[in-house]
Amino acid sequence: MNISVVGTGYVGLVSGACLASKGHETICIDVDKAKVEQINSGVAPIYEEGLPEILSETIGKKLRADTNLREAILNTELSLIAVGTPYKGDQIDLSYVRQAAAEIGRVLADKDSYHVVVVKSTVVPGTTEDVVLPILEETSGKKAGQHFGVGMNPEFLREGCAVADFLNPDRIVLGGIDERTLGVMKKLYQAFPDTDIVTTNPKTAEMIKYTANGLLATMISFSNEIANLSAKLGGIDVTEVMRGVHLDKRLSPILDNGCRIIPGLTQYLAAGCGFGGSCFPKDVRALIAHGKKYEEPMSLLEAVVKINAQQPNRMLELLRKHFRELRGLKVSVLGLAFKPGTNDIRESPAIPILHQLQKEGAVLTAFDPVAEHEMRHLFNDSAVRYTRSLDKAVEGADAVLLITNWPEFSELPRLLASNTVLIDGRRAISKDAVPRYEGIGLS
Ligand code: UDX
């Protein structure tokens, strides 16, 4: 199939490159000329595992990037809209989606053959049919369902493993306004014959995406709330509590051969210093705002956000158990990315933690295997001393705060001095492996 992808952010570029690797002739469109050139030279503009390999496999063959949207729409039969939907004020900002729809519509006015426009960006339920479709009709002067199709195909890509997630999806959700649209959308994924496909309407597809992220975020905040109470009560380690909970057969089924399946889901029942990233915080807040708009308050999700906002502060409370005064205290913050495997620091718990420590006059050192450059935009060299290695980061520290569960931090027991306090925000290190240990959900 000939397809076009509008927007070359992590969703657009990963989707475009992966679909090209499955044999589709793919054009990725972006207004940023420099980015387009970079992609065409085979260089990935973002840090994402597997992306450089898949780009070099496809670029100049099945995949190319371009700034010319008109030519791309005219020469393809399906377009994915994969532009950003940042959270602004009290709702998601649809201006990029509107703009993309209007530009596509203006080209459809001059196109004779049937074209399908699919929204891949995360948008609140109703957006595809109530916002995108009318813009397409208005700007093209044509009728949806007759001259062109409109669909919604949410992404479920975790940052850091987006390529693997795209190539080995848990499920594919296709929301289309009619059977003809769905038929074309199915062709897009015909190289995934073993994957479960949910075919539905666009509004349900949009709701599936928000519900999936809302559920995972709820489980994290639930675990963190239990962790905080466990720590307050004393004598309880939340990791043991959660192990006991995981062994419910409904969470980890036992197969006929007696083996137990340990689903990835139980990972979300592990306590920590809070979730971040570009999806969970934004999606949960957007769903809350949508509920408010329709006078259906999302009380549970409001609590999820509230608990998460307080969680970084738990790290500082644990620190204060050992040090009354933070002024002049040498504190090392390990992990700046919102999770391992990415250089994305958006909504990372490290940000409020660094802010508070800075405010209280701590002497700050930070280390992250890949996200240092990004954090320098928020905290420059005079605020934080960045080190290039883990051993340099912890040398001479009074306290070390583990914020992101990077695998290299498993070396900490070997590196920490006997008087350094480790505050483990991810329960990554065994509590008996270092002399002075504090962890979320443990007292
Ligand atoms: C998430 C969804 O998993 C993905 O399906 C969706 O499309 C986009 O949002 P992502 O934000 O990349 O993906 O990361 P994920 O690995 O799900 O982690 C999200 C956040 O939750 C991270 O900050 C992580 O540290 C945190 N988390 C995860 C916890 O705090 N505790 C956990 O037990 C698990």
GROMACS .gro file of C-alpha atoms and ligand atoms in nm:
model
  477
    1MET     CA    1   0.000   0.000   0.000
    2ASN     CA    2   0.109   0.361  -0.052
    3ILE     CA    3   0.073   0.548   0.275
    4SER     CA    4   0.164   0.884   0.425
    5VAL     CA    5   0.227   0.977   0.788
    6VAL     CA    6   0.181   1.339   0.895
    7GLY     CA    7   0.415   1.426   1.184
    8THR     CA    8   0.752   1.267   1.257
    9GLY     CA    9   0.751   1.266   1.637
   10TYR     CA   10   0.818   0.938   1.812
   11VAL     CA   11   0.475   0.797   1.723
   12GLY     CA   12   0.478   0.913   1.360
   13LEU     CA   13   0.834   0.815   1.281
   14VAL     CA   14   0.821   0.478   1.457
   15SER     CA   15   0.487   0.396   1.290
   16GLY     CA   16   0.614   0.509   0.950
   17ALA     CA   17   0.941   0.318   0.972
   18CYS     CA   18   0.773   0.002   1.104
   19LEU     CA   19   0.497   0.009   0.841
   20ALA     CA   20   0.766   0.059   0.573
   21SER     CA   21   0.950  -0.243   0.712
   22LYS     CA   22   0.627  -0.440   0.661
   23GLY     CA   23   0.632  -0.352   0.292
   24HIS     CA   24   0.423  -0.033   0.262
   25GLU     CA   25   0.557   0.249   0.044
   26THR     CA   26   0.568   0.516   0.313
   27ILE     CA   27   0.617   0.894   0.307
   28CYS     CA   28   0.667   1.070   0.641
   29ILE     CA   29   0.570   1.437   0.632
   30ASP     CA   30   0.701   1.709   0.856
   31VAL     CA   31   0.721   2.089   0.831
   32ASP     CA   32   1.071   2.083   0.982
   33LYS     CA   33   1.307   2.071   0.684
   34ALA     CA   34   1.615   1.992   0.890
   35LYS     CA   35   1.439   1.696   1.052
   36VAL     CA   36   1.325   1.567   0.714
   37GLU     CA   37   1.683   1.581   0.584
   38GLN     CA   38   1.810   1.410   0.895
   39ILE     CA   39   1.560   1.125   0.855
   40ASN     CA   40   1.642   1.091   0.485
   41SER     CA   41   2.009   1.058   0.573
   42GLY     CA   42   1.911   0.765   0.795
   43VAL     CA   43   1.968   0.940   1.126
   44ALA     CA   44   1.699   0.909   1.395
   45PRO     CA   45   1.613   1.249   1.548
   46ILE     CA   46   1.516   1.085   1.879
   47TYR     CA   47   1.671   0.821   2.105
   48GLU     CA   48   1.458   0.510   2.058
   49GLU     CA   49   1.588   0.156   2.067
   50GLY     CA   50   1.583  -0.019   1.729
   51LEU     CA   51   1.493   0.299   1.538
   52PRO     CA   52   1.837   0.357   1.378
   53GLU     CA   53   1.836  -0.003   1.254
   54ILE     CA   54   1.486   0.007   1.111
   55LEU     CA   55   1.557   0.347   0.950
   56SER     CA   56   1.870   0.223   0.778
   57GLU     CA   57   1.679  -0.084   0.661
   58THR     CA   58   1.397   0.118   0.505
   59ILE     CA   59   1.515   0.470   0.420
   60GLY     CA   60   1.557   0.534   0.050
   61LYS     CA   61   1.377   0.205  -0.019
   62LYS     CA   62   1.027   0.178   0.124
   63LEU     CA   63   1.054   0.492   0.338
   64ARG     CA   64   1.123   0.856   0.270
   65ALA     CA   65   1.059   1.184   0.449
   66ASP     CA   66   0.933   1.500   0.283
   67THR     CA   67   0.795   1.845   0.356
   68ASN     CA   68   0.553   1.830   0.063
   69LEU     CA   69   0.220   1.720   0.212
   70ARG     CA   70   0.023   1.780  -0.109
   71GLU     CA   71   0.231   1.546  -0.317
   72ALA     CA   72   0.225   1.284  -0.041
   73ILE     CA   73  -0.155   1.286  -0.007
   74LEU     CA   74  -0.208   1.277  -0.383
   75ASN     CA   75   0.016   0.974  -0.419
   76THR     CA   76  -0.104   0.764  -0.127
   77GLU     CA   77  -0.431   0.592  -0.039
   78LEU     CA   78  -0.417   0.629   0.339
   79SER     CA   79  -0.278   0.899   0.570
   80LEU     CA   80  -0.204   0.871   0.939
   81ILE     CA   81  -0.227   1.191   1.143
   82ALA     CA   82   0.043   1.153   1.407
   83VAL     CA   83   0.097   1.505   1.534
   84GLY     CA   84   0.127   1.613   1.896
   85THR     CA   85  -0.171   1.676   2.125
   86PRO     CA   86  -0.008   1.856   2.420
   87TYR     CA   87  -0.208   1.920   2.734
   88LYS     CA   88  -0.273   2.292   2.760
   89GLY     CA   89  -0.458   2.463   3.040
   90ASP     CA   90  -0.743   2.225   3.110
   91GLN     CA   91  -0.766   2.022   2.791
   92ILE     CA   92  -0.560   1.876   2.507
   93ASP     CA   93  -0.452   2.121   2.241
   94LEU     CA   94  -0.595   2.006   1.909
   95SER     CA   95  -0.443   2.282   1.698
   96TYR     CA   96  -0.187   2.055   1.527
   97VAL     CA   97  -0.455   1.793   1.457
   98ARG     CA   98  -0.690   2.058   1.316
   99GLN     CA   99  -0.412   2.202   1.103
  100ALA     CA  100  -0.314   1.860   0.965
  101ALA     CA  101  -0.680   1.777   0.889
  102ALA     CA  102  -0.730   2.111   0.711
  103GLU     CA  103  -0.418   2.065   0.498
  104ILE     CA  104  -0.516   1.710   0.404
  105GLY     CA  105  -0.872   1.826   0.326
  106ARG     CA  106  -0.746   2.096   0.090
  107VAL     CA  107  -0.557   1.831  -0.106
  108LEU     CA  108  -0.854   1.593  -0.105
  109ALA     CA  109  -1.049   1.868  -0.285
  110ASP     CA  110  -0.822   1.801  -0.586
  111LYS     CA  111  -0.798   1.425  -0.552
  112ASP     CA  112  -1.027   1.202  -0.754
  113SER     CA  113  -0.961   0.867  -0.591
  114TYR     CA  114  -1.086   0.745  -0.251
  115HIS     CA  115  -0.856   0.829   0.042
  116VAL     CA  116  -0.867   0.724   0.407
  117VAL     CA  117  -0.759   0.964   0.684
  118VAL     CA  118  -0.672   0.794   1.012
  119VAL     CA  119  -0.607   0.974   1.340
  120LYS     CA  120  -0.319   0.813   1.529
  121SER     CA  121  -0.261   1.098   1.774
  122THR     CA  122  -0.418   1.045   2.115
  123VAL     CA  123  -0.741   1.245   2.114
  124VAL     CA  124  -1.037   1.251   2.355
  125PRO     CA  125  -1.345   1.048   2.257
  126GLY     CA  126  -1.545   1.221   1.987
  127THR     CA  127  -1.257   1.415   1.831
  128THR     CA  128  -1.220   1.213   1.511
  129GLU     CA  129  -1.588   1.235   1.419
  130ASP     CA  130  -1.676   1.573   1.569
  131VAL     CA  131  -1.360   1.772   1.491
  132VAL     CA  132  -1.146   1.600   1.226
  133LEU     CA  133  -1.426   1.476   0.999
  134PRO     CA  134  -1.605   1.814   0.972
  135ILE     CA  135  -1.274   1.992   0.897
  136LEU     CA  136  -1.200   1.739   0.622
  137GLU     CA  137  -1.547   1.788   0.473
  138GLU     CA  138  -1.529   2.164   0.492
  139THR     CA  139  -1.183   2.202   0.342
  140SER     CA  140  -1.232   1.937   0.072
  141GLY     CA  141  -1.590   2.023  -0.017
  142LYS     CA  142  -1.649   1.646  -0.025
  143LYS     CA  143  -1.845   1.399   0.183
  144ALA     CA  144  -1.698   1.156   0.437
  145GLY     CA  145  -1.816   0.799   0.376
  146GLN     CA  146  -1.859   0.878   0.008
  147HIS     CA  147  -1.541   1.038  -0.127
  148PHE     CA  148  -1.311   0.959   0.161
  149GLY     CA  149  -1.299   0.748   0.477
  150VAL     CA  150  -1.217   0.855   0.833
  151GLY     CA  151  -1.074   0.635   1.104
  152MET     CA  152  -0.899   0.625   1.440
  153ASN     CA  153  -0.612   0.389   1.522
  154PRO     CA  154  -0.463   0.453   1.867
  155GLU     CA  155  -0.100   0.377   1.941
  156PHE     CA  156   0.013   0.175   2.240
  157LEU     CA  157   0.384   0.244   2.213
  158ARG     CA  158   0.596   0.263   2.524
  159GLU     CA  159   0.884   0.506   2.492
  160GLY     CA  160   1.213   0.321   2.481
  161CYS     CA  161   1.056   0.011   2.325
  162ALA     CA  162   0.826   0.175   2.072
  163VAL     CA  163   0.972  -0.015   1.774
  164ALA     CA  164   0.936  -0.351   1.947
  165ASP     CA  165   0.583  -0.260   2.061
  166PHE     CA  166   0.483  -0.164   1.708
  167LEU     CA  167   0.624  -0.480   1.554
  168ASN     CA  168   0.484  -0.708   1.826
  169PRO     CA  169   0.158  -0.541   1.925
  170ASP     CA  170  -0.064  -0.666   2.209
  171ARG     CA  171  -0.362  -0.572   1.996
  172ILE     CA  172  -0.457  -0.348   1.708
  173VAL     CA  173  -0.755  -0.117   1.752
  174LEU     CA  174  -0.926   0.006   1.437
  175GLY     CA  175  -1.210   0.255   1.460
  176GLY     CA  176  -1.375   0.343   1.131
  177ILE     CA  177  -1.681   0.542   1.027
  178ASP     CA  178  -1.788   0.263   0.790
  179GLU     CA  179  -1.695  -0.079   0.650
  180ARG     CA  180  -1.509   0.066   0.353
  181THR     CA  181  -1.279   0.267   0.583
  182LEU     CA  182  -1.223  -0.037   0.805
  183GLY     CA  183  -1.139  -0.246   0.499
  184VAL     CA  184  -0.856  -0.010   0.401
  185MET     CA  185  -0.735   0.014   0.763
  186LYS     CA  186  -0.720  -0.366   0.785
  187LYS     CA  187  -0.500  -0.372   0.475
  188LEU     CA  188  -0.255  -0.148   0.660
  189TYR     CA  189  -0.210  -0.421   0.922
  190GLN     CA  190  -0.233  -0.729   0.703
  191ALA     CA  191   0.126  -0.819   0.795
  192PHE     CA  192   0.007  -0.885   1.153
  193PRO     CA  193  -0.211  -1.194   1.098
  194ASP     CA  194  -0.168  -1.332   1.452
  195THR     CA  195  -0.256  -1.014   1.639
  196ASP     CA  196  -0.602  -0.963   1.793
  197ILE     CA  197  -0.782  -0.682   1.615
  198VAL     CA  198  -1.065  -0.481   1.768
  199THR     CA  199  -1.277  -0.324   1.495
  200THR     CA  200  -1.511  -0.059   1.620
  201ASN     CA  201  -1.618   0.302   1.572
  202PRO     CA  202  -1.370   0.592   1.612
  203LYS     CA  203  -1.512   0.711   1.946
  204THR     CA  204  -1.472   0.368   2.106
  205ALA     CA  205  -1.117   0.341   1.967
  206GLU     CA  206  -1.035   0.675   2.127
  207MET     CA  207  -1.186   0.562   2.457
  208ILE     CA  208  -0.986   0.235   2.454
  209LYS     CA  209  -0.661   0.430   2.449
  210TYR     CA  210  -0.755   0.654   2.743
  211THR     CA  211  -0.899   0.366   2.942
  212ALA     CA  212  -0.586   0.155   2.897
  213ASN     CA  213  -0.358   0.433   3.021
  214GLY     CA  214  -0.604   0.533   3.294
  215LEU     CA  215  -0.609   0.176   3.428
  216LEU     CA  216  -0.229   0.148   3.440
  217ALA     CA  217  -0.191   0.489   3.605
  218THR     CA  218  -0.459   0.392   3.859
  219MET     CA  219  -0.272   0.075   3.947
  220ILE     CA  220   0.047   0.271   4.004
  221SER     CA  221  -0.118   0.526   4.232
  222PHE     CA  222  -0.306   0.247   4.413
  223SER     CA  223   0.024   0.067   4.479
  224ASN     CA  224   0.184   0.389   4.594
  225GLU     CA  225  -0.100   0.462   4.834
  226ILE     CA  226  -0.067   0.114   4.985
  227ALA     CA  227   0.312   0.165   5.002
  228ASN     CA  228   0.274   0.490   5.192
  229LEU     CA  229   0.039   0.337   5.449
  230SER     CA  230   0.264   0.030   5.486
  231ALA     CA  231   0.560   0.257   5.559
  232LYS     CA  232   0.358   0.460   5.810
  233LEU     CA  233   0.239   0.150   5.995
  234GLY     CA  234   0.593   0.014   6.024
  235GLY     CA  235   0.706  -0.348   6.009
  236ILE     CA  236   0.556  -0.396   5.662
  237ASP     CA  237   0.750  -0.411   5.336
  238VAL     CA  238   0.520  -0.325   5.047
  239THR     CA  239   0.719  -0.545   4.806
  240GLU     CA  240   0.616  -0.848   5.015
  241VAL     CA  241   0.259  -0.721   5.028
  242MET     CA  242   0.248  -0.693   4.651
  243ARG     CA  243   0.410  -1.031   4.600
  244GLY     CA  244   0.132  -1.179   4.807
  245VAL     CA  245  -0.123  -0.991   4.599
  246HIS     CA  246   0.034  -1.092   4.264
  247LEU     CA  247  -0.012  -1.458   4.346
  248ASP     CA  248  -0.386  -1.428   4.301
  249LYS     CA  249  -0.457  -1.658   4.004
  250ARG     CA  250  -0.654  -1.381   3.837
  251LEU     CA  251  -0.337  -1.172   3.826
  252SER     CA  252  -0.087  -1.449   3.755
  253PRO     CA  253  -0.267  -1.756   3.618
  254ILE     CA  254  -0.135  -2.110   3.672
  255LEU     CA  255  -0.118  -2.315   3.353
  256ASP     CA  256  -0.219  -2.683   3.329
  257ASN     CA  257   0.148  -2.780   3.352
  258GLY     CA  258   0.171  -2.605   3.689
  259CYS     CA  259   0.376  -2.310   3.566
  260ARG     CA  260   0.264  -1.969   3.671
  261ILE     CA  261   0.243  -1.684   3.423
  262ILE     CA  262   0.387  -1.362   3.565
  263PRO     CA  263   0.221  -1.093   3.357
  264GLY     CA  264   0.386  -0.759   3.293
  265LEU     CA  265   0.078  -0.607   3.453
  266THR     CA  266   0.205  -0.690   3.799
  267GLN     CA  267   0.495  -0.452   3.736
  268TYR     CA  268   0.241  -0.175   3.774
  269LEU     CA  269   0.165  -0.300   4.123
  270ALA     CA  270   0.518  -0.212   4.231
  271ALA     CA  271   0.553   0.095   4.449
  272GLY     CA  272   0.773   0.385   4.348
  273CYS     CA  273   0.824   0.760   4.341
  274GLY     CA  274   0.553   0.815   4.079
  275PHE     CA  275   0.477   0.797   3.711
  276GLY     CA  276   0.576   1.052   3.448
  277GLY     CA  277   0.625   1.069   3.074
  278SER     CA  278   0.433   1.209   2.786
  279CYS     CA  279   0.131   0.979   2.817
  280PHE     CA  280   0.002   0.883   3.161
  281PRO     CA  281  -0.005   1.230   3.320
  282LYS     CA  282  -0.145   1.398   3.010
  283ASP     CA  283  -0.401   1.129   2.927
  284VAL     CA  284  -0.536   1.100   3.279
  285ARG     CA  285  -0.573   1.477   3.309
  286ALA     CA  286  -0.737   1.497   2.966
  287LEU     CA  287  -0.994   1.231   3.060
  288ILE     CA  288  -1.070   1.412   3.386
  289ALA     CA  289  -1.123   1.737   3.192
  290HIS     CA  290  -1.343   1.556   2.939
  291GLY     CA  291  -1.552   1.409   3.222
  292LYS     CA  292  -1.594   1.755   3.370
  293LYS     CA  293  -1.707   1.892   3.035
  294TYR     CA  294  -1.977   1.627   3.016
  295GLU     CA  295  -2.067   1.667   3.387
  296GLU     CA  296  -1.940   1.320   3.472
  297PRO     CA  297  -1.672   1.377   3.737
  298MET     CA  298  -1.383   1.129   3.726
  299SER     CA  299  -1.323   1.114   4.101
  300LEU     CA  300  -1.104   0.804   4.094
  301LEU     CA  301  -0.873   0.947   3.830
  302GLU     CA  302  -0.857   1.277   4.018
  303ALA     CA  303  -0.722   1.084   4.316
  304VAL     CA  304  -0.473   0.905   4.088
  305VAL     CA  305  -0.328   1.241   3.982
  306LYS     CA  306  -0.324   1.375   4.338
  307ILE     CA  307  -0.141   1.072   4.477
  308ASN     CA  308   0.110   1.084   4.194
  309ALA     CA  309   0.182   1.453   4.251
  310GLN     CA  310   0.269   1.382   4.615
  311GLN     CA  311   0.486   1.077   4.550
  312PRO     CA  312   0.818   1.255   4.471
  313ASN     CA  313   0.788   1.428   4.806
  314ARG     CA  314   0.803   1.087   4.977
  315MET     CA  315   1.166   1.065   4.867
  316LEU     CA  316   1.241   1.388   5.052
  317GLU     CA  317   1.056   1.267   5.361
  318LEU     CA  318   1.278   0.958   5.364
  319LEU     CA  319   1.583   1.181   5.327
  320ARG     CA  320   1.470   1.394   5.621
  321LYS     CA  321   1.458   1.084   5.842
  322HIS     CA  322   1.839   1.094   5.828
  323PHE     CA  323   1.919   1.461   5.783
  324ARG     CA  324   1.727   1.737   5.959
  325GLU     CA  325   1.899   2.009   5.757
  326LEU     CA  326   1.936   1.973   5.381
  327ARG     CA  327   2.141   2.292   5.335
  328GLY     CA  328   2.493   2.194   5.231
  329LEU     CA  329   2.404   1.823   5.218
  330LYS     CA  330   2.569   1.640   4.929
  331VAL     CA  331   2.286   1.467   4.744
  332SER     CA  332   2.322   1.260   4.427
  333VAL     CA  333   2.017   1.216   4.209
  334LEU     CA  334   2.040   0.901   3.997
  335GLY     CA  335   1.814   0.884   3.696
  336LEU     CA  336   1.664   1.191   3.532
  337ALA     CA  337   1.457   1.031   3.254
  338PHE     CA  338   1.096   0.952   3.349
  339LYS     CA  339   1.179   0.583   3.308
  340PRO     CA  340   1.471   0.370   3.185
  341GLY     CA  341   1.542   0.332   2.814
  342THR     CA  342   1.461   0.689   2.713
  343ASN     CA  343   1.609   1.039   2.732
  344ASP     CA  344   1.262   1.188   2.782
  345ILE     CA  345   1.238   1.388   3.105
  346ARG     CA  346   0.880   1.508   3.063
  347GLU     CA  347   0.699   1.496   3.399
  348SER     CA  348   0.988   1.298   3.545
  349PRO     CA  349   0.970   1.276   3.927
  350ALA     CA  350   1.335   1.390   3.918
  351ILE     CA  351   1.219   1.744   3.831
  352PRO     CA  352   1.017   1.827   4.147
  353ILE     CA  353   1.277   1.644   4.356
  354LEU     CA  354   1.565   1.852   4.216
  355HIS     CA  355   1.360   2.171   4.255
  356GLN     CA  356   1.288   2.107   4.620
  357LEU     CA  357   1.645   2.003   4.700
  358GLN     CA  358   1.774   2.313   4.525
  359LYS     CA  359   1.531   2.531   4.721
  360GLU     CA  360   1.652   2.385   5.046
  361GLY     CA  361   2.017   2.443   4.958
  362ALA     CA  362   2.141   2.086   4.901
  363VAL     CA  363   2.461   2.045   4.697
  364LEU     CA  364   2.338   1.855   4.393
  365THR     CA  365   2.503   1.597   4.171
  366ALA     CA  366   2.311   1.410   3.902
  367PHE     CA  367   2.371   1.120   3.670
  368ASP     CA  368   2.165   0.967   3.393
  369PRO     CA  369   2.304   0.742   3.118
  370VAL     CA  370   2.123   0.939   2.843
  371ALA     CA  371   1.906   1.225   2.975
  372GLU     CA  372   2.167   1.467   3.111
  373HIS     CA  373   2.151   1.697   2.810
  374GLU     CA  374   1.771   1.734   2.842
  375MET     CA  375   1.786   1.811   3.215
  376ARG     CA  376   2.049   2.081   3.161
  377HIS     CA  377   1.776   2.294   3.001
  378LEU     CA  378   1.598   2.301   3.339
  379PHE     CA  379   1.896   2.286   3.576
  380ASN     CA  380   2.221   2.428   3.443
  381ASP     CA  381   2.574   2.353   3.558
  382SER     CA  382   2.561   2.606   3.837
  383ALA     CA  383   2.254   2.435   3.987
  384VAL     CA  384   2.358   2.072   3.941
  385ARG     CA  385   2.694   1.904   3.889
  386TYR     CA  386   2.644   1.642   3.618
  387THR     CA  387   2.877   1.344   3.607
  388ARG     CA  388   2.951   1.108   3.322
  389SER     CA  389   2.969   0.795   3.534
  390LEU     CA  390   2.785   0.633   3.820
  391ASP     CA  391   3.090   0.595   4.043
  392LYS     CA  392   3.176   0.965   4.009
  393ALA     CA  393   2.813   1.054   4.089
  394VAL     CA  394   2.804   0.871   4.421
  395GLU     CA  395   3.159   0.953   4.534
  396GLY     CA  396   3.147   1.147   4.861
  397ALA     CA  397   2.766   1.171   4.864
  398ASP     CA  398   2.582   1.196   5.193
  399ALA     CA  399   2.271   1.060   5.026
  400VAL     CA  400   2.187   0.900   4.693
  401LEU     CA  401   1.834   0.916   4.551
  402LEU     CA  402   1.748   0.649   4.295
  403ILE     CA  403   1.469   0.789   4.077
  404THR     CA  404   1.487   0.588   3.753
  405ASN     CA  405   1.538   0.215   3.744
  406TRP     CA  406   1.830   0.204   3.496
  407PRO     CA  407   1.988  -0.145   3.494
  408GLU     CA  408   2.338   0.001   3.558
  409PHE     CA  409   2.224   0.115   3.904
  410SER     CA  410   2.237  -0.248   4.020
  411GLU     CA  411   2.610  -0.172   4.070
  412LEU     CA  412   2.528   0.061   4.361
  413PRO     CA  413   2.591  -0.184   4.647
  414ARG     CA  414   2.951  -0.215   4.525
  415LEU     CA  415   2.997   0.161   4.487
  416LEU     CA  416   2.832   0.315   4.792
  417ALA     CA  417   3.043   0.422   5.091
  418SER     CA  418   2.933   0.280   5.424
  419ASN     CA  419   2.799   0.615   5.549
  420THR     CA  420   2.601   0.704   5.233
  421VAL     CA  421   2.224   0.671   5.266
  422LEU     CA  422   2.049   0.518   4.966
  423ILE     CA  423   1.690   0.631   4.913
  424ASP     CA  424   1.544   0.388   4.665
  425GLY     CA  425   1.253   0.537   4.470
  426ARG     CA  426   1.202   0.222   4.263
  427ARG     CA  427   1.278  -0.054   4.513
  428ALA     CA  428   1.550  -0.156   4.269
  429ILE     CA  429   1.816  -0.253   4.525
  430SER     CA  430   1.773  -0.517   4.792
  431LYS     CA  431   1.734  -0.345   5.129
  432ASP     CA  432   2.007  -0.564   5.282
  433ALA     CA  433   2.261  -0.497   5.007
  434VAL     CA  434   2.371  -0.156   5.138
  435PRO     CA  435   2.443  -0.041   5.495
  436ARG     CA  436   2.202   0.253   5.503
  437TYR     CA  437   1.884   0.194   5.304
  438GLU     CA  438   1.546   0.362   5.273
  439GLY     CA  439   1.282   0.267   5.020
  440ILE     CA  440   0.931   0.368   4.923
  441GLY     CA  441   0.685   0.147   5.111
  442LEU     CA  442   0.927   0.040   5.380
  443SER     CA  443   0.996   0.182   5.724
  444UDX     C1  444   0.265   0.438   2.841
  444UDX     C2  445   0.188   0.309   2.806
  444UDX     O1  446   0.250   0.196   2.869
  444UDX     C3  447   0.177   0.291   2.657
  444UDX     O2  448   0.097   0.177   2.628
  444UDX     C4  449   0.111   0.418   2.601
  444UDX     O3  450   0.090   0.411   2.464
  444UDX     C5  451   0.194   0.540   2.635
  444UDX     O4  452   0.204   0.548   2.777
  444UDX     P1  453   0.519   0.508   2.855
  444UDX     O5  454   0.470   0.640   2.908
  444UDX     O6  455   0.624   0.510   2.751
  444UDX     O7  456   0.399   0.422   2.796
  444UDX     O8  457   0.580   0.427   2.977
  444UDX     P2  458   0.548   0.310   3.080
  444UDX     O9  459   0.656   0.213   3.069
  444UDX    O10  460   0.410   0.260   3.070
  444UDX    O11  461   0.568   0.390   3.217
  444UDX     C6  462   0.495   0.507   3.248
  444UDX     C7  463   0.536   0.564   3.381
  444UDX    O12  464   0.491   0.483   3.488
  444UDX     C8  465   0.689   0.577   3.402
  444UDX    O13  466   0.716   0.701   3.464
  444UDX     C9  467   0.723   0.464   3.495
  444UDX    O14  468   0.837   0.490   3.571
  444UDX    C10  469   0.598   0.463   3.578
  444UDX     N1  470   0.576   0.336   3.647
  444UDX    C11  471   0.562   0.221   3.578
  444UDX    C12  472   0.568   0.338   3.784
  444UDX    O15  473   0.578   0.442   3.850
  444UDX     N2  474   0.545   0.221   3.849
  444UDX    C13  475   0.531   0.105   3.784
  444UDX    O16  476   0.511   0.005   3.851
  444UDX    C14  477   0.540   0.103   3.643
   0.00000   0.00000   0.00000
